[in-house]
């Protein structure tokens, strides 16, 4: 693949913009500036191909898979209505190459958010048919009790739904701390389920998707690429 196309696939703008970036001497490979947009990288070399743009290191990735520790006050939308967008926390190139949220979190929800430009991956972790459990920690307004936990485990009917929604598990982790695992990703699902059980969510944090937990060393607002081990864990759902 030629260098111009590599930059294009990695989100550095239109073909023309990528060509100009290279011609302007802003791209280097192995420490040497490369001003020829037609420089070819073989398919084998592409797998571990690294380049710098304006001294920032990039690795070629056919598809982008990332994890973000979402802070409160960010919307999972490119076109946010009242807050900043989670895309403000990522390099521009990632939004440019079509990375999208793998299921949305409310603006006030924190924790594990996956993003990718791989449509099949997004579908695999958002479709309720795929039955991937999502684990949330909810801080409740009132102390939890067995009746509420029982309702969540047996199923609660949400407004506009024809069937009750059942938690995969609902466990008390503190007087007002609920660990809830659900398969679906419906609008405000956890908040509505907890409300239907007779309590209220005051704070919500996503801890886990399938076999993958939010890395404890990933600070709020930080993101990183998912590696092969992370992707394998995710698929162990
Ligand atoms: N359920 C909710 O109510 N909100 C979220 O952000 C995620 C799940």
Tab-separated table of C-alpha atoms and ligand atoms in Angstrom:
chain	number	residue	atom	x	y	z
A	1	UNK	CA	0.000	0.000	0.000
A	2	UNK	CA	1.356	3.450	-0.762
A	3	UNK	CA	2.033	6.001	1.963
A	4	UNK	CA	-0.699	8.364	0.833
A	5	UNK	CA	-3.309	5.600	1.127
A	6	UNK	CA	-1.940	4.480	4.494
A	7	UNK	CA	-2.416	7.964	5.927
A	8	UNK	CA	-5.858	8.157	4.336
A	9	UNK	CA	-6.985	4.864	5.927
A	10	UNK	CA	-5.653	5.983	9.314
A	11	UNK	CA	-7.787	9.145	9.361
A	12	UNK	CA	-5.376	11.877	8.280
A	13	UNK	CA	-7.916	13.507	5.967
A	14	UNK	CA	-8.720	13.298	2.257
A	15	UNK	CA	-6.319	11.734	-0.244
A	16	UNK	CA	-5.275	15.250	-1.277
A	17	UNK	CA	-4.651	16.338	2.313
A	18	UNK	CA	-2.584	13.190	2.958
A	19	UNK	CA	-0.521	13.808	-0.164
A	20	UNK	CA	0.143	17.390	0.957
A	21	UNK	CA	1.096	16.232	4.476
A	22	UNK	CA	3.738	13.953	2.953
A	23	UNK	CA	4.956	16.463	0.354
A	24	UNK	CA	5.322	19.089	3.100
A	25	UNK	CA	7.846	16.849	4.911
A	26	UNK	CA	5.660	16.244	7.976
A	27	UNK	CA	5.803	12.442	7.720
A	28	UNK	CA	8.789	10.301	8.668
A	29	UNK	CA	9.511	6.587	8.569
A	30	UNK	CA	12.266	5.048	10.673
A	31	UNK	CA	13.551	8.518	11.615
A	32	UNK	CA	13.860	9.779	8.017
A	33	UNK	CA	11.484	12.259	6.447
A	34	UNK	CA	9.600	10.760	3.512
A	35	UNK	CA	8.247	13.211	0.945
A	36	UNK	CA	7.180	10.661	-1.663
A	37	UNK	CA	3.454	9.804	-1.332
A	38	UNK	CA	3.934	6.802	-3.631
A	39	UNK	CA	6.384	5.057	-1.292
A	40	UNK	CA	5.111	1.487	-1.098
A	41	UNK	CA	4.879	-0.639	2.041
A	42	UNK	CA	4.500	-4.384	1.438
A	43	UNK	CA	1.555	-6.218	3.042
A	44	UNK	CA	3.946	-8.044	5.418
A	45	UNK	CA	5.682	-4.844	6.507
A	46	UNK	CA	2.314	-3.096	6.898
A	47	UNK	CA	1.359	-5.320	9.838
A	48	UNK	CA	4.018	-3.683	12.036
A	49	UNK	CA	4.389	-0.419	10.141
A	50	UNK	CA	5.135	2.670	12.223
A	51	UNK	CA	5.378	6.249	11.067
A	52	UNK	CA	5.529	9.719	12.587
A	53	UNK	CA	3.382	12.696	11.654
A	54	UNK	CA	4.659	15.945	13.148
A	55	UNK	CA	6.742	13.869	15.570
A	56	UNK	CA	3.742	11.908	16.863
A	57	UNK	CA	4.209	8.140	16.512
A	58	UNK	CA	1.496	6.102	14.801
A	59	UNK	CA	1.193	2.416	14.111
A	60	UNK	CA	-0.788	1.251	11.096
A	61	UNK	CA	-3.954	-0.542	12.189
A	62	UNK	CA	-6.335	-2.102	9.729
A	63	UNK	CA	-9.143	-1.651	12.255
A	64	UNK	CA	-9.256	0.492	15.373
A	65	UNK	CA	-10.324	-1.024	18.699
A	66	UNK	CA	-10.012	1.135	21.783
A	67	UNK	CA	-11.094	1.456	25.368
A	68	UNK	CA	-11.900	4.744	27.081
A	69	UNK	CA	-12.494	5.313	30.782
A	70	UNK	CA	-15.421	7.672	30.321
A	71	UNK	CA	-15.637	10.592	32.735
A	72	UNK	CA	-18.982	12.159	33.714
A	73	UNK	CA	-20.195	15.069	31.634
A	74	UNK	CA	-19.434	13.647	28.183
A	75	UNK	CA	-21.966	12.523	25.586
A	76	UNK	CA	-21.414	9.453	23.400
A	77	UNK	CA	-22.318	11.428	20.311
A	78	UNK	CA	-20.366	13.258	17.633
A	79	UNK	CA	-22.986	15.961	17.792
A	80	UNK	CA	-23.509	16.515	21.544
A	81	UNK	CA	-26.466	18.566	22.716
A	82	UNK	CA	-25.455	19.847	26.150
A	83	UNK	CA	-21.981	18.568	27.001
A	84	UNK	CA	-18.661	17.755	25.428
A	85	UNK	CA	-18.398	14.683	23.224
A	86	UNK	CA	-16.314	11.639	24.187
A	87	UNK	CA	-14.662	12.179	20.790
A	88	UNK	CA	-13.019	15.275	22.287
A	89	UNK	CA	-10.984	12.856	24.407
A	90	UNK	CA	-9.532	11.083	21.337
A	91	UNK	CA	-7.100	12.161	18.627
A	92	UNK	CA	-8.936	13.731	15.703
A	93	UNK	CA	-7.708	10.978	13.362
A	94	UNK	CA	-9.750	8.356	15.208
A	95	UNK	CA	-13.012	10.220	14.724
A	96	UNK	CA	-11.994	10.902	11.100
A	97	UNK	CA	-11.590	7.209	10.350
A	98	UNK	CA	-15.124	6.484	11.513
A	99	UNK	CA	-14.593	5.161	15.018
A	100	UNK	CA	-17.915	4.867	16.864
A	101	UNK	CA	-19.032	4.008	20.396
A	102	UNK	CA	-19.805	0.345	21.034
A	103	UNK	CA	-23.090	1.092	22.797
A	104	UNK	CA	-23.769	4.458	24.387
A	105	UNK	CA	-23.425	5.519	27.997
A	106	UNK	CA	-25.437	8.418	29.438
A	107	UNK	CA	-23.536	11.658	29.935
A	108	UNK	CA	-23.409	11.114	33.704
A	109	UNK	CA	-22.381	7.435	33.488
A	110	UNK	CA	-18.686	6.676	33.934
A	111	UNK	CA	-16.404	3.761	33.110
A	112	UNK	CA	-15.847	1.247	30.364
A	113	UNK	CA	-16.552	2.497	26.860
A	114	UNK	CA	-15.308	0.625	23.804
A	115	UNK	CA	-14.911	2.322	20.440
A	116	UNK	CA	-14.196	0.839	17.025
A	117	UNK	CA	-14.503	1.364	13.276
A	118	UNK	CA	-15.179	-2.350	12.760
A	119	UNK	CA	-18.918	-2.623	12.114
A	120	UNK	CA	-19.042	-6.370	12.822
A	121	UNK	CA	-17.322	-5.815	16.179
A	122	UNK	CA	-19.723	-3.022	17.129
A	123	UNK	CA	-22.678	-5.237	16.220
A	124	UNK	CA	-21.282	-8.242	18.126
A	125	UNK	CA	-21.169	-6.246	21.363
A	126	UNK	CA	-24.352	-4.223	21.024
A	127	UNK	CA	-26.913	-6.626	19.579
A	128	UNK	CA	-29.057	-8.154	22.361
A	129	UNK	CA	-29.158	-11.335	20.236
A	130	UNK	CA	-25.433	-11.805	20.891
A	131	UNK	CA	-26.158	-11.947	24.644
A	132	UNK	CA	-23.006	-10.209	25.883
A	133	UNK	CA	-23.381	-9.296	29.575
A	134	UNK	CA	-22.616	-5.717	30.553
A	135	UNK	CA	-21.840	-5.229	34.251
A	136	UNK	CA	-22.700	-1.949	35.979
A	137	UNK	CA	-22.165	-0.624	39.482
A	138	UNK	CA	-25.076	1.561	40.503
A	139	UNK	CA	-25.115	3.769	43.572
A	140	UNK	CA	-28.708	3.917	44.707
A	141	UNK	CA	-30.589	6.711	46.465
A	142	UNK	CA	-32.173	4.376	49.009
A	143	UNK	CA	-30.743	1.298	50.758
A	144	UNK	CA	-31.190	-1.846	48.709
A	145	UNK	CA	-33.426	-4.630	49.908
A	146	UNK	CA	-34.225	-8.213	48.922
A	147	UNK	CA	-37.537	-7.247	47.303
A	148	UNK	CA	-35.757	-4.904	44.895
A	149	UNK	CA	-33.016	-7.441	44.138
A	150	UNK	CA	-35.646	-10.141	43.595
A	151	UNK	CA	-37.597	-7.917	41.188
A	152	UNK	CA	-34.444	-7.242	39.143
A	153	UNK	CA	-33.611	-10.959	39.002
A	154	UNK	CA	-37.128	-12.031	38.117
A	155	UNK	CA	-37.738	-9.265	35.602
A	156	UNK	CA	-39.186	-5.764	35.594
A	157	UNK	CA	-41.555	-4.321	33.010
A	158	UNK	CA	-40.254	-1.062	31.556
A	159	UNK	CA	-42.492	1.554	29.984
A	160	UNK	CA	-42.853	0.869	26.258
A	161	UNK	CA	-41.604	-2.735	26.460
A	162	UNK	CA	-43.874	-5.724	25.918
A	163	UNK	CA	-41.759	-8.184	27.914
A	164	UNK	CA	-40.179	-7.864	31.363
A	165	UNK	CA	-36.401	-7.353	31.351
A	166	UNK	CA	-34.466	-9.721	33.563
A	167	UNK	CA	-31.023	-9.014	34.984
A	168	UNK	CA	-28.388	-11.705	34.397
A	169	UNK	CA	-27.466	-11.043	38.024
A	170	UNK	CA	-28.239	-8.426	40.668
A	171	UNK	CA	-26.004	-8.416	43.740
A	172	UNK	CA	-25.670	-6.069	46.642
A	173	UNK	CA	-22.105	-4.807	47.145
A	174	UNK	CA	-22.867	-2.227	49.810
A	175	UNK	CA	-25.858	-0.681	51.542
A	176	UNK	CA	-26.544	1.435	48.423
A	177	UNK	CA	-24.252	-0.264	45.952
A	178	UNK	CA	-25.750	-2.590	43.351
A	179	UNK	CA	-23.867	-4.736	40.847
A	180	UNK	CA	-26.184	-5.354	37.934
A	181	UNK	CA	-25.460	-7.427	34.840
A	182	UNK	CA	-27.702	-7.052	31.778
A	183	UNK	CA	-27.688	-8.372	28.223
A	184	UNK	CA	-29.465	-5.537	26.443
A	185	UNK	CA	-28.404	-1.935	25.884
A	186	UNK	CA	-31.740	-0.158	25.962
A	187	UNK	CA	-32.105	3.575	26.556
A	188	UNK	CA	-31.411	4.377	30.251
A	189	UNK	CA	-31.870	0.662	30.865
A	190	UNK	CA	-30.206	0.338	34.263
A	191	UNK	CA	-31.758	3.534	35.608
A	192	UNK	CA	-35.200	2.410	34.424
A	193	UNK	CA	-34.789	-1.107	35.797
A	194	UNK	CA	-33.725	0.187	39.194
A	195	UNK	CA	-36.608	2.680	39.194
A	196	UNK	CA	-39.035	-0.133	38.303
A	197	UNK	CA	-37.699	-2.144	41.248
A	198	UNK	CA	-38.582	0.704	43.634
A	199	UNK	CA	-35.253	2.512	44.038
A	200	UNK	CA	-33.320	5.176	42.103
A	201	UNK	CA	-29.865	5.379	40.537
A	202	UNK	CA	-27.763	8.278	41.806
A	203	UNK	CA	-24.513	7.213	40.136
A	204	UNK	CA	-23.676	4.685	37.440
A	205	UNK	CA	-20.393	3.131	36.369
A	206	UNK	CA	-19.774	0.383	33.781
A	207	UNK	CA	-17.172	-2.120	34.968
A	208	UNK	CA	-17.187	-4.918	32.440
A	209	UNK	CA	-18.312	-6.025	28.975
A	210	UNK	CA	-18.223	-9.779	28.438
A	211	UNK	CA	-14.921	-11.088	29.780
A	212	UNK	CA	-13.215	-7.684	29.641
A	213	UNK	CA	-12.996	-5.368	32.665
A	214	UNK	CA	-12.067	-1.697	32.674
A	215	UNK	CA	-8.269	-1.684	33.244
A	216	UNK	CA	-7.649	-0.413	36.801
A	217	UNK	CA	-4.634	1.631	35.637
A	218	UNK	CA	-6.596	3.508	32.972
A	219	UNK	CA	-7.361	6.899	34.511
A	220	UNK	CA	-10.670	8.641	33.940
A	221	UNK	CA	-10.611	10.437	30.584
A	222	UNK	CA	-7.762	8.274	29.254
A	223	UNK	CA	-7.957	5.831	26.349
A	224	UNK	CA	-5.765	3.108	24.906
A	225	UNK	CA	-5.693	0.620	22.056
A	226	UNK	CA	-7.060	-2.840	22.768
A	227	UNK	CA	-4.447	-5.532	22.166
A	228	UNK	CA	-5.001	-9.123	21.002
A	229	UNK	CA	-5.277	-10.407	24.591
A	230	UNK	CA	-7.961	-7.783	25.366
A	231	UNK	CA	-9.916	-8.748	22.241
A	232	UNK	CA	-9.690	-12.437	23.172
A	233	UNK	CA	-10.992	-11.652	26.693
A	234	UNK	CA	-13.874	-9.669	25.243
A	235	UNK	CA	-14.868	-12.581	23.061
A	236	UNK	CA	-14.968	-14.919	26.094
A	237	UNK	CA	-18.436	-13.705	26.833
B	1	LIG	N1	-28.102	2.098	31.640
B	1	LIG	C1	-28.363	3.395	31.938
B	1	LIG	O1	-29.389	3.696	32.522
B	1	LIG	N2	-27.448	4.320	31.585
B	1	LIG	C2	-26.275	4.036	30.986
B	1	LIG	O2	-25.466	4.929	30.706
B	1	LIG	C3	-26.022	2.688	30.686
B	1	LIG	C4	-26.953	1.738	31.023
